[in-house]
Amino acid sequence: MQYRPHRYPTTFPVALHTRFGEQQGQVTDVNATGARLTGISGIARGDKVQISILHQRVDAVVRWSVNGTMGIVFRPALTDHQVDTLRYRRDARAHYGPGQVGFRFAEMR
């Protein structure tokens, strides 16, 4: 049996673009390779979709869909910055360039 990497819980609203049009949903957990979305209907396993993250569309494939909840796999995988955005991680590497440290201590805020 193969286990998937840890998923981070979140409640991030997203626009899901399908061949049938656009739907509003919510990401409930995420990692670089996939996510679980809720509030989506009319999507079947194997459908190709796109979600909008920071005004960028990310391609994904639906792995499963049951009663308005679905699991997707990102193709290609998300960047660390995109995962941090979906997690609402405030100390993410938003303003740091390559090779710079991107963490802060809570005591120094």
PDB file of N, CA and C in Angstrom:
ATOM      1  N   MET A   1       0.832  -1.171   0.000  1.00  0.00           N
ATOM      2  CA  MET A   1       0.000   0.000   0.000  1.00  0.00           C
ATOM      3  C   MET A   1       0.885   1.247   0.000  1.00  0.00           C
ATOM      4  N   GLN A   2       0.488   2.247  -0.761  1.00  0.00           N
ATOM      5  CA  GLN A   2       1.264   3.475  -0.858  1.00  0.00           C
ATOM      6  C   GLN A   2       0.505   4.602  -0.171  1.00  0.00           C
ATOM      7  N   TYR A   3       1.185   5.308   0.721  1.00  0.00           N
ATOM      8  CA  TYR A   3       0.567   6.405   1.434  1.00  0.00           C
ATOM      9  C   TYR A   3       0.858   7.718   0.725  1.00  0.00           C
ATOM     10  N   ARG A   4      -0.112   8.631   0.755  1.00  0.00           N
ATOM     11  CA  ARG A   4       0.104   9.933   0.159  1.00  0.00           C
ATOM     12  C   ARG A   4       0.809  10.833   1.173  1.00  0.00           C
ATOM     13  N   PRO A   5       1.501  11.866   0.692  1.00  0.00           N
ATOM     14  CA  PRO A   5       2.154  12.809   1.621  1.00  0.00           C
ATOM     15  C   PRO A   5       1.123  13.531   2.492  1.00  0.00           C
ATOM     16  N   HIS A   6       1.584  14.044   3.626  1.00  0.00           N
ATOM     17  CA  HIS A   6       0.715  14.760   4.563  1.00  0.00           C
ATOM     18  C   HIS A   6      -0.003  15.909   3.866  1.00  0.00           C
ATOM     19  N   ARG A   7      -1.280  16.068   4.175  1.00  0.00           N
ATOM     20  CA  ARG A   7      -2.055  17.195   3.663  1.00  0.00           C
ATOM     21  C   ARG A   7      -2.314  18.169   4.797  1.00  0.00           C
ATOM     22  N   TYR A   8      -2.225  19.464   4.488  1.00  0.00           N
ATOM     23  CA  TYR A   8      -2.441  20.510   5.472  1.00  0.00           C
ATOM     24  C   TYR A   8      -3.906  20.939   5.457  1.00  0.00           C
ATOM     25  N   PRO A   9      -4.587  20.945   6.611  1.00  0.00           N
ATOM     26  CA  PRO A   9      -5.980  21.392   6.640  1.00  0.00           C
ATOM     27  C   PRO A   9      -6.075  22.898   6.386  1.00  0.00           C
ATOM     28  N   THR A  10      -7.118  23.313   5.693  1.00  0.00           N
ATOM     29  CA  THR A  10      -7.322  24.721   5.379  1.00  0.00           C
ATOM     30  C   THR A  10      -8.782  24.943   5.019  1.00  0.00           C
ATOM     31  N   THR A  11      -9.158  26.172   4.813  1.00  0.00           N
ATOM     32  CA  THR A  11     -10.483  26.533   4.301  1.00  0.00           C
ATOM     33  C   THR A  11     -10.293  27.686   3.330  1.00  0.00           C
ATOM     34  N   PHE A  12      -9.781  27.400   2.156  1.00  0.00           N
ATOM     35  CA  PHE A  12      -9.423  28.420   1.178  1.00  0.00           C
ATOM     36  C   PHE A  12     -10.434  28.413   0.024  1.00  0.00           C
ATOM     37  N   PRO A  13     -11.128  29.535  -0.227  1.00  0.00           N
ATOM     38  CA  PRO A  13     -12.080  29.578  -1.341  1.00  0.00           C
ATOM     39  C   PRO A  13     -11.355  29.634  -2.692  1.00  0.00           C
ATOM     40  N   VAL A  14     -11.825  28.860  -3.661  1.00  0.00           N
ATOM     41  CA  VAL A  14     -11.218  28.837  -4.996  1.00  0.00           C
ATOM     42  C   VAL A  14     -12.294  28.823  -6.073  1.00  0.00           C
ATOM     43  N   ALA A  15     -11.892  29.248  -7.262  1.00  0.00           N
ATOM     44  CA  ALA A  15     -12.740  29.125  -8.446  1.00  0.00           C
ATOM     45  C   ALA A  15     -12.248  27.908  -9.219  1.00  0.00           C
ATOM     46  N   LEU A  16     -13.153  26.991  -9.499  1.00  0.00           N
ATOM     47  CA  LEU A  16     -12.820  25.780 -10.237  1.00  0.00           C
ATOM     48  C   LEU A  16     -13.331  25.932 -11.664  1.00  0.00           C
ATOM     49  N   HIS A  17     -12.439  25.800 -12.629  1.00  0.00           N
ATOM     50  CA  HIS A  17     -12.786  25.937 -14.043  1.00  0.00           C
ATOM     51  C   HIS A  17     -12.871  24.549 -14.663  1.00  0.00           C
ATOM     52  N   THR A  18     -14.038  24.230 -15.244  1.00  0.00           N
ATOM     53  CA  THR A  18     -14.261  22.936 -15.873  1.00  0.00           C
ATOM     54  C   THR A  18     -14.748  23.154 -17.301  1.00  0.00           C
ATOM     55  N   ARG A  19     -14.943  22.081 -18.017  1.00  0.00           N
ATOM     56  CA  ARG A  19     -15.472  22.205 -19.380  1.00  0.00           C
ATOM     57  C   ARG A  19     -16.928  22.656 -19.374  1.00  0.00           C
ATOM     58  N   PHE A  20     -17.601  22.561 -18.211  1.00  0.00           N
ATOM     59  CA  PHE A  20     -18.989  22.985 -18.086  1.00  0.00           C
ATOM     60  C   PHE A  20     -19.123  24.429 -17.614  1.00  0.00           C
ATOM     61  N   GLY A  21     -18.034  25.041 -17.219  1.00  0.00           N
ATOM     62  CA  GLY A  21     -18.066  26.411 -16.716  1.00  0.00           C
ATOM     63  C   GLY A  21     -17.307  26.533 -15.406  1.00  0.00           C
ATOM     64  N   GLU A  22     -17.538  27.633 -14.715  1.00  0.00           N
ATOM     65  CA  GLU A  22     -16.825  27.915 -13.483  1.00  0.00           C
ATOM     66  C   GLU A  22     -17.730  27.657 -12.278  1.00  0.00           C
ATOM     67  N   GLN A  23     -17.147  27.096 -11.218  1.00  0.00           N
ATOM     68  CA  GLN A  23     -17.859  26.870  -9.965  1.00  0.00           C
ATOM     69  C   GLN A  23     -17.009  27.392  -8.820  1.00  0.00           C
ATOM     70  N   GLN A  24     -17.662  27.816  -7.770  1.00  0.00           N
ATOM     71  CA  GLN A  24     -16.964  28.250  -6.564  1.00  0.00           C
ATOM     72  C   GLN A  24     -16.946  27.100  -5.576  1.00  0.00           C
ATOM     73  N   GLY A  25     -15.805  26.865  -4.977  1.00  0.00           N
ATOM     74  CA  GLY A  25     -15.661  25.789  -4.005  1.00  0.00           C
ATOM     75  C   GLY A  25     -14.691  26.194  -2.923  1.00  0.00           C
ATOM     76  N   GLN A  26     -14.286  25.213  -2.133  1.00  0.00           N
ATOM     77  CA  GLN A  26     -13.379  25.472  -1.035  1.00  0.00           C
ATOM     78  C   GLN A  26     -12.383  24.323  -0.913  1.00  0.00           C
ATOM     79  N   VAL A  27     -11.104  24.660  -0.772  1.00  0.00           N
ATOM     80  CA  VAL A  27     -10.065  23.661  -0.526  1.00  0.00           C
ATOM     81  C   VAL A  27     -10.082  23.357   0.963  1.00  0.00           C
ATOM     82  N   THR A  28     -10.220  22.075   1.331  1.00  0.00           N
ATOM     83  CA  THR A  28     -10.258  21.705   2.746  1.00  0.00           C
ATOM     84  C   THR A  28      -8.964  21.065   3.238  1.00  0.00           C
ATOM     85  N   ASP A  29      -8.163  20.513   2.332  1.00  0.00           N
ATOM     86  CA  ASP A  29      -6.802  20.106   2.674  1.00  0.00           C
ATOM     87  C   ASP A  29      -5.959  20.111   1.408  1.00  0.00           C
ATOM     88  N   VAL A  30      -4.640  20.317   1.580  1.00  0.00           N
ATOM     89  CA  VAL A  30      -3.772  20.512   0.416  1.00  0.00           C
ATOM     90  C   VAL A  30      -2.340  20.091   0.715  1.00  0.00           C
ATOM     91  N   ASN A  31      -1.647  19.635  -0.322  1.00  0.00           N
ATOM     92  CA  ASN A  31      -0.190  19.507  -0.334  1.00  0.00           C
ATOM     93  C   ASN A  31       0.250  19.789  -1.767  1.00  0.00           C
ATOM     94  N   ALA A  32       1.505  19.627  -2.070  1.00  0.00           N
ATOM     95  CA  ALA A  32       2.014  19.991  -3.400  1.00  0.00           C
ATOM     96  C   ALA A  32       1.461  19.105  -4.510  1.00  0.00           C
ATOM     97  N   THR A  33       1.028  17.901  -4.189  1.00  0.00           N
ATOM     98  CA  THR A  33       0.576  16.972  -5.225  1.00  0.00           C
ATOM     99  C   THR A  33      -0.930  16.879  -5.386  1.00  0.00           C
ATOM    100  N   GLY A  34      -1.708  17.320  -4.377  1.00  0.00           N
ATOM    101  CA  GLY A  34      -3.155  17.201  -4.498  1.00  0.00           C
ATOM    102  C   GLY A  34      -3.911  17.960  -3.438  1.00  0.00           C
ATOM    103  N   ALA A  35      -5.249  17.900  -3.539  1.00  0.00           N
ATOM    104  CA  ALA A  35      -6.109  18.607  -2.594  1.00  0.00           C
ATOM    105  C   ALA A  35      -7.484  17.975  -2.552  1.00  0.00           C
ATOM    106  N   ARG A  36      -8.241  18.315  -1.497  1.00  0.00           N
ATOM    107  CA  ARG A  36      -9.654  17.941  -1.388  1.00  0.00           C
ATOM    108  C   ARG A  36     -10.463  19.228  -1.479  1.00  0.00           C
ATOM    109  N   LEU A  37     -11.492  19.225  -2.335  1.00  0.00           N
ATOM    110  CA  LEU A  37     -12.353  20.385  -2.513  1.00  0.00           C
ATOM    111  C   LEU A  37     -13.777  20.014  -2.130  1.00  0.00           C
ATOM    112  N   THR A  38     -14.513  20.988  -1.600  1.00  0.00           N
ATOM    113  CA  THR A  38     -15.922  20.791  -1.280  1.00  0.00           C
ATOM    114  C   THR A  38     -16.741  21.867  -1.978  1.00  0.00           C
ATOM    115  N   GLY A  39     -18.045  21.613  -2.070  1.00  0.00           N
ATOM    116  CA  GLY A  39     -18.947  22.575  -2.682  1.00  0.00           C
ATOM    117  C   GLY A  39     -18.958  22.529  -4.196  1.00  0.00           C
ATOM    118  N   ILE A  40     -18.497  21.442  -4.781  1.00  0.00           N
ATOM    119  CA  ILE A  40     -18.410  21.285  -6.233  1.00  0.00           C
ATOM    120  C   ILE A  40     -19.375  20.186  -6.663  1.00  0.00           C
ATOM    121  N   SER A  41     -20.112  20.410  -7.746  1.00  0.00           N
ATOM    122  CA  SER A  41     -21.045  19.381  -8.221  1.00  0.00           C
ATOM    123  C   SER A  41     -20.870  19.151  -9.717  1.00  0.00           C
ATOM    124  N   GLY A  42     -21.316  17.984 -10.173  1.00  0.00           N
ATOM    125  CA  GLY A  42     -21.300  17.669 -11.596  1.00  0.00           C
ATOM    126  C   GLY A  42     -19.948  17.310 -12.167  1.00  0.00           C
ATOM    127  N   ILE A  43     -19.001  16.935 -11.325  1.00  0.00           N
ATOM    128  CA  ILE A  43     -17.656  16.577 -11.775  1.00  0.00           C
ATOM    129  C   ILE A  43     -17.473  15.074 -11.558  1.00  0.00           C
ATOM    130  N   ALA A  44     -16.857  14.409 -12.538  1.00  0.00           N
ATOM    131  CA  ALA A  44     -16.645  12.968 -12.449  1.00  0.00           C
ATOM    132  C   ALA A  44     -15.155  12.649 -12.403  1.00  0.00           C
ATOM    133  N   ARG A  45     -14.849  11.446 -11.973  1.00  0.00           N
ATOM    134  CA  ARG A  45     -13.464  10.974 -11.936  1.00  0.00           C
ATOM    135  C   ARG A  45     -12.862  11.042 -13.338  1.00  0.00           C
ATOM    136  N   GLY A  46     -11.632  11.533 -13.428  1.00  0.00           N
ATOM    137  CA  GLY A  46     -10.937  11.622 -14.697  1.00  0.00           C
ATOM    138  C   GLY A  46     -11.098  12.953 -15.411  1.00  0.00           C
ATOM    139  N   ASP A  47     -12.019  13.805 -14.967  1.00  0.00           N
ATOM    140  CA  ASP A  47     -12.190  15.122 -15.590  1.00  0.00           C
ATOM    141  C   ASP A  47     -10.963  15.993 -15.341  1.00  0.00           C
ATOM    142  N   LYS A  48     -10.600  16.782 -16.331  1.00  0.00           N
ATOM    143  CA  LYS A  48      -9.506  17.740 -16.190  1.00  0.00           C
ATOM    144  C   LYS A  48     -10.103  19.074 -15.779  1.00  0.00           C
ATOM    145  N   VAL A  49      -9.528  19.673 -14.730  1.00  0.00           N
ATOM    146  CA  VAL A  49     -10.027  20.930 -14.193  1.00  0.00           C
ATOM    147  C   VAL A  49      -8.851  21.876 -13.975  1.00  0.00           C
ATOM    148  N   GLN A  50      -9.184  23.118 -13.673  1.00  0.00           N
ATOM    149  CA  GLN A  50      -8.190  24.114 -13.290  1.00  0.00           C
ATOM    150  C   GLN A  50      -8.730  24.868 -12.089  1.00  0.00           C
ATOM    151  N   ILE A  51      -7.832  25.195 -11.143  1.00  0.00           N
ATOM    152  CA  ILE A  51      -8.232  26.061 -10.044  1.00  0.00           C
ATOM    153  C   ILE A  51      -7.382  27.322 -10.098  1.00  0.00           C
ATOM    154  N   SER A  52      -7.942  28.408  -9.619  1.00  0.00           N
ATOM    155  CA  SER A  52      -7.234  29.689  -9.608  1.00  0.00           C
ATOM    156  C   SER A  52      -6.593  29.910  -8.250  1.00  0.00           C
ATOM    157  N   ILE A  53      -5.266  30.117  -8.269  1.00  0.00           N
ATOM    158  CA  ILE A  53      -4.512  30.435  -7.058  1.00  0.00           C
ATOM    159  C   ILE A  53      -3.704  31.686  -7.355  1.00  0.00           C
ATOM    160  N   LEU A  54      -3.965  32.753  -6.651  1.00  0.00           N
ATOM    161  CA  LEU A  54      -3.262  34.025  -6.864  1.00  0.00           C
ATOM    162  C   LEU A  54      -3.326  34.458  -8.323  1.00  0.00           C
ATOM    163  N   HIS A  55      -4.478  34.364  -8.916  1.00  0.00           N
ATOM    164  CA  HIS A  55      -4.731  34.755 -10.303  1.00  0.00           C
ATOM    165  C   HIS A  55      -3.958  33.910 -11.312  1.00  0.00           C
ATOM    166  N   GLN A  56      -3.498  32.740 -10.902  1.00  0.00           N
ATOM    167  CA  GLN A  56      -2.847  31.793 -11.799  1.00  0.00           C
ATOM    168  C   GLN A  56      -3.701  30.531 -11.849  1.00  0.00           C
ATOM    169  N   ARG A  57      -3.890  29.998 -13.035  1.00  0.00           N
ATOM    170  CA  ARG A  57      -4.636  28.744 -13.161  1.00  0.00           C
ATOM    171  C   ARG A  57      -3.684  27.561 -13.057  1.00  0.00           C
ATOM    172  N   VAL A  58      -4.088  26.593 -12.256  1.00  0.00           N
ATOM    173  CA  VAL A  58      -3.293  25.389 -12.023  1.00  0.00           C
ATOM    174  C   VAL A  58      -4.087  24.199 -12.542  1.00  0.00           C
ATOM    175  N   ASP A  59      -3.458  23.380 -13.383  1.00  0.00           N
ATOM    176  CA  ASP A  59      -4.123  22.205 -13.956  1.00  0.00           C
ATOM    177  C   ASP A  59      -4.178  21.071 -12.938  1.00  0.00           C
ATOM    178  N   ALA A  60      -5.281  20.318 -12.996  1.00  0.00           N
ATOM    179  CA  ALA A  60      -5.457  19.173 -12.102  1.00  0.00           C
ATOM    180  C   ALA A  60      -6.365  18.146 -12.761  1.00  0.00           C
ATOM    181  N   VAL A  61      -6.321  16.922 -12.218  1.00  0.00           N
ATOM    182  CA  VAL A  61      -7.169  15.821 -12.676  1.00  0.00           C
ATOM    183  C   VAL A  61      -7.954  15.321 -11.467  1.00  0.00           C
ATOM    184  N   VAL A  62      -9.243  15.081 -11.645  1.00  0.00           N
ATOM    185  CA  VAL A  62     -10.102  14.600 -10.567  1.00  0.00           C
ATOM    186  C   VAL A  62      -9.833  13.110 -10.340  1.00  0.00           C
ATOM    187  N   ARG A  63      -9.516  12.741  -9.103  1.00  0.00           N
ATOM    188  CA  ARG A  63      -9.269  11.345  -8.744  1.00  0.00           C
ATOM    189  C   ARG A  63     -10.529  10.671  -8.220  1.00  0.00           C
ATOM    190  N   TRP A  64     -11.350  11.419  -7.485  1.00  0.00           N
ATOM    191  CA  TRP A  64     -12.604  10.889  -6.970  1.00  0.00           C
ATOM    192  C   TRP A  64     -13.571  12.034  -6.729  1.00  0.00           C
ATOM    193  N   SER A  65     -14.861  11.719  -6.737  1.00  0.00           N
ATOM    194  CA  SER A  65     -15.893  12.722  -6.518  1.00  0.00           C
ATOM    195  C   SER A  65     -17.124  12.050  -5.906  1.00  0.00           C
ATOM    196  N   VAL A  66     -17.514  12.518  -4.718  1.00  0.00           N
ATOM    197  CA  VAL A  66     -18.652  11.954  -3.996  1.00  0.00           C
ATOM    198  C   VAL A  66     -19.412  13.077  -3.287  1.00  0.00           C
ATOM    199  N   ASN A  67     -20.693  13.241  -3.612  1.00  0.00           N
ATOM    200  CA  ASN A  67     -21.583  14.163  -2.901  1.00  0.00           C
ATOM    201  C   ASN A  67     -21.002  15.566  -2.699  1.00  0.00           C
ATOM    202  N   GLY A  68     -20.505  16.191  -3.727  1.00  0.00           N
ATOM    203  CA  GLY A  68     -20.009  17.564  -3.640  1.00  0.00           C
ATOM    204  C   GLY A  68     -18.607  17.711  -3.103  1.00  0.00           C
ATOM    205  N   THR A  69     -17.947  16.606  -2.822  1.00  0.00           N
ATOM    206  CA  THR A  69     -16.558  16.612  -2.357  1.00  0.00           C
ATOM    207  C   THR A  69     -15.728  15.846  -3.375  1.00  0.00           C
ATOM    208  N   MET A  70     -14.527  16.344  -3.655  1.00  0.00           N
ATOM    209  CA  MET A  70     -13.689  15.669  -4.640  1.00  0.00           C
ATOM    210  C   MET A  70     -12.221  15.782  -4.281  1.00  0.00           C
ATOM    211  N   GLY A  71     -11.442  14.821  -4.773  1.00  0.00           N
ATOM    212  CA  GLY A  71     -10.000  14.833  -4.613  1.00  0.00           C
ATOM    213  C   GLY A  71      -9.363  15.074  -5.964  1.00  0.00           C
ATOM    214  N   ILE A  72      -8.374  15.957  -5.992  1.00  0.00           N
ATOM    215  CA  ILE A  72      -7.688  16.266  -7.250  1.00  0.00           C
ATOM    216  C   ILE A  72      -6.190  16.051  -7.096  1.00  0.00           C
ATOM    217  N   VAL A  73      -5.546  15.782  -8.224  1.00  0.00           N
ATOM    218  CA  VAL A  73      -4.093  15.663  -8.302  1.00  0.00           C
ATOM    219  C   VAL A  73      -3.606  16.761  -9.221  1.00  0.00           C
ATOM    220  N   PHE A  74      -2.651  17.560  -8.751  1.00  0.00           N
ATOM    221  CA  PHE A  74      -2.123  18.661  -9.546  1.00  0.00           C
ATOM    222  C   PHE A  74      -1.137  18.149 -10.590  1.00  0.00           C
ATOM    223  N   ARG A  75      -1.240  18.666 -11.800  1.00  0.00           N
ATOM    224  CA  ARG A  75      -0.344  18.331 -12.907  1.00  0.00           C
ATOM    225  C   ARG A  75       0.133  19.601 -13.571  1.00  0.00           C
ATOM    226  N   PRO A  76       1.310  20.087 -13.340  1.00  0.00           N
ATOM    227  CA  PRO A  76       2.383  19.612 -12.457  1.00  0.00           C
ATOM    228  C   PRO A  76       2.102  19.976 -10.999  1.00  0.00           C
ATOM    229  N   ALA A  77       2.966  19.527 -10.104  1.00  0.00           N
ATOM    230  CA  ALA A  77       2.793  19.791  -8.670  1.00  0.00           C
ATOM    231  C   ALA A  77       2.860  21.285  -8.385  1.00  0.00           C
ATOM    232  N   LEU A  78       2.240  21.692  -7.282  1.00  0.00           N
ATOM    233  CA  LEU A  78       2.252  23.098  -6.882  1.00  0.00           C
ATOM    234  C   LEU A  78       3.634  23.497  -6.371  1.00  0.00           C
ATOM    235  N   THR A  79       3.912  24.786  -6.447  1.00  0.00           N
ATOM    236  CA  THR A  79       5.140  25.317  -5.853  1.00  0.00           C
ATOM    237  C   THR A  79       4.919  25.489  -4.352  1.00  0.00           C
ATOM    238  N   ASP A  80       6.010  25.657  -3.606  1.00  0.00           N
ATOM    239  CA  ASP A  80       5.891  25.874  -2.168  1.00  0.00           C
ATOM    240  C   ASP A  80       5.076  27.129  -1.867  1.00  0.00           C
ATOM    241  N   HIS A  81       5.266  28.167  -2.663  1.00  0.00           N
ATOM    242  CA  HIS A  81       4.532  29.419  -2.449  1.00  0.00           C
ATOM    243  C   HIS A  81       3.025  29.217  -2.643  1.00  0.00           C
ATOM    244  N   GLN A  82       2.632  28.445  -3.646  1.00  0.00           N
ATOM    245  CA  GLN A  82       1.215  28.184  -3.872  1.00  0.00           C
ATOM    246  C   GLN A  82       0.610  27.362  -2.738  1.00  0.00           C
ATOM    247  N   VAL A  83       1.339  26.365  -2.248  1.00  0.00           N
ATOM    248  CA  VAL A  83       0.853  25.563  -1.115  1.00  0.00           C
ATOM    249  C   VAL A  83       0.716  26.446   0.119  1.00  0.00           C
ATOM    250  N   ASP A  84       1.706  27.287   0.382  1.00  0.00           N
ATOM    251  CA  ASP A  84       1.645  28.187   1.531  1.00  0.00           C
ATOM    252  C   ASP A  84       0.470  29.148   1.422  1.00  0.00           C
ATOM    253  N   THR A  85       0.172  29.615   0.222  1.00  0.00           N
ATOM    254  CA  THR A  85      -0.971  30.503   0.021  1.00  0.00           C
ATOM    255  C   THR A  85      -2.267  29.782   0.356  1.00  0.00           C
ATOM    256  N   LEU A  86      -2.428  28.558  -0.136  1.00  0.00           N
ATOM    257  CA  LEU A  86      -3.638  27.794   0.140  1.00  0.00           C
ATOM    258  C   LEU A  86      -3.779  27.429   1.616  1.00  0.00           C
ATOM    259  N   ARG A  87      -2.662  27.394   2.323  1.00  0.00           N
ATOM    260  CA  ARG A  87      -2.676  27.095   3.754  1.00  0.00           C
ATOM    261  C   ARG A  87      -2.888  28.342   4.594  1.00  0.00           C
ATOM    262  N   TYR A  88      -2.917  29.533   3.994  1.00  0.00           N
ATOM    263  CA  TYR A  88      -2.974  30.810   4.708  1.00  0.00           C
ATOM    264  C   TYR A  88      -1.754  30.986   5.602  1.00  0.00           C
ATOM    265  N   ARG A  89      -0.619  30.490   5.157  1.00  0.00           N
ATOM    266  CA  ARG A  89       0.587  30.571   5.963  1.00  0.00           C
ATOM    267  C   ARG A  89       1.156  31.978   5.859  1.00  0.00           C
ATOM    268  N   ARG A  90       1.146  32.723   6.964  1.00  0.00           N
ATOM    269  CA  ARG A  90       1.551  34.123   6.947  1.00  0.00           C
ATOM    270  C   ARG A  90       3.061  34.332   6.837  1.00  0.00           C
ATOM    271  N   ASP A  91       3.842  33.380   7.276  1.00  0.00           N
ATOM    272  CA  ASP A  91       5.291  33.558   7.245  1.00  0.00           C
ATOM    273  C   ASP A  91       5.917  32.891   6.025  1.00  0.00           C
ATOM    274  N   ALA A  92       5.130  32.737   4.960  1.00  0.00           N
ATOM    275  CA  ALA A  92       5.608  32.088   3.736  1.00  0.00           C
ATOM    276  C   ALA A  92       6.661  32.929   3.040  1.00  0.00           C
ATOM    277  N   ARG A  93       7.259  32.371   1.997  1.00  0.00           N
ATOM    278  CA  ARG A  93       8.356  33.026   1.297  1.00  0.00           C
ATOM    279  C   ARG A  93       7.872  34.045   0.268  1.00  0.00           C
ATOM    280  N   ALA A  94       6.910  34.846   0.570  1.00  0.00           N
ATOM    281  CA  ALA A  94       6.326  35.759  -0.405  1.00  0.00           C
ATOM    282  C   ALA A  94       7.310  36.819  -0.875  1.00  0.00           C
ATOM    283  N   HIS A  95       8.116  37.340   0.027  1.00  0.00           N
ATOM    284  CA  HIS A  95       8.982  38.459  -0.347  1.00  0.00           C
ATOM    285  C   HIS A  95      10.463  38.109  -0.302  1.00  0.00           C
ATOM    286  N   TYR A  96      10.763  36.836  -0.368  1.00  0.00           N
ATOM    287  CA  TYR A  96      12.147  36.414  -0.270  1.00  0.00           C
ATOM    288  C   TYR A  96      12.625  35.839  -1.589  1.00  0.00           C
ATOM    289  N   GLY A  97      13.842  36.149  -1.946  1.00  0.00           N
ATOM    290  CA  GLY A  97      14.422  35.627  -3.174  1.00  0.00           C
ATOM    291  C   GLY A  97      15.117  34.309  -2.928  1.00  0.00           C
ATOM    292  N   PRO A  98      15.700  33.741  -3.982  1.00  0.00           N
ATOM    293  CA  PRO A  98      16.400  32.463  -3.843  1.00  0.00           C
ATOM    294  C   PRO A  98      17.551  32.556  -2.850  1.00  0.00           C
ATOM    295  N   GLY A  99      17.674  31.574  -1.993  1.00  0.00           N
ATOM    296  CA  GLY A  99      18.779  31.520  -1.051  1.00  0.00           C
ATOM    297  C   GLY A  99      18.569  32.335   0.212  1.00  0.00           C
ATOM    298  N   GLN A 100      17.432  33.018   0.335  1.00  0.00           N
ATOM    299  CA  GLN A 100      17.188  33.803   1.533  1.00  0.00           C
ATOM    300  C   GLN A 100      16.278  33.040   2.478  1.00  0.00           C
ATOM    301  N   VAL A 101      16.400  33.346   3.744  1.00  0.00           N
ATOM    302  CA  VAL A 101      15.603  32.663   4.756  1.00  0.00           C
ATOM    303  C   VAL A 101      14.183  33.210   4.723  1.00  0.00           C
ATOM    304  N   GLY A 102      13.174  32.339   4.811  1.00  0.00           N
ATOM    305  CA  GLY A 102      11.788  32.760   4.719  1.00  0.00           C
ATOM    306  C   GLY A 102      10.974  32.433   5.935  1.00  0.00           C
ATOM    307  N   PHE A 103      11.569  32.481   7.133  1.00  0.00           N
ATOM    308  CA  PHE A 103      10.771  32.231   8.325  1.00  0.00           C
ATOM    309  C   PHE A 103      10.957  33.393   9.291  1.00  0.00           C
ATOM    310  N   ARG A 104      10.011  33.537  10.176  1.00  0.00           N
ATOM    311  CA  ARG A 104      10.080  34.581  11.205  1.00  0.00           C
ATOM    312  C   ARG A 104       9.661  33.975  12.518  1.00  0.00           C
ATOM    313  N   PHE A 105      10.129  34.543  13.577  1.00  0.00           N
ATOM    314  CA  PHE A 105       9.749  34.084  14.905  1.00  0.00           C
ATOM    315  C   PHE A 105       8.518  34.853  15.374  1.00  0.00           C
ATOM    316  N   ALA A 106       7.583  34.162  15.979  1.00  0.00           N
ATOM    317  CA  ALA A 106       6.356  34.798  16.456  1.00  0.00           C
ATOM    318  C   ALA A 106       6.653  35.901  17.471  1.00  0.00           C
ATOM    319  N   GLU A 107       7.712  35.729  18.260  1.00  0.00           N
ATOM    320  CA  GLU A 107       8.058  36.715  19.280  1.00  0.00           C
ATOM    321  C   GLU A 107       8.504  38.041  18.650  1.00  0.00           C
ATOM    322  N   MET A 108       8.921  38.038  17.392  1.00  0.00           N
ATOM    323  CA  MET A 108       9.469  39.233  16.769  1.00  0.00           C
ATOM    324  C   MET A 108       8.442  39.964  15.911  1.00  0.00           C
ATOM    325  N   ARG A 109       7.197  39.553  15.916  1.00  0.00           N
ATOM    326  CA  ARG A 109       6.184  40.216  15.109  1.00  0.00           C
ATOM    327  C   ARG A 109       5.634  41.434  15.776  1.00  0.00           C
TER     328      ARG A 109
END
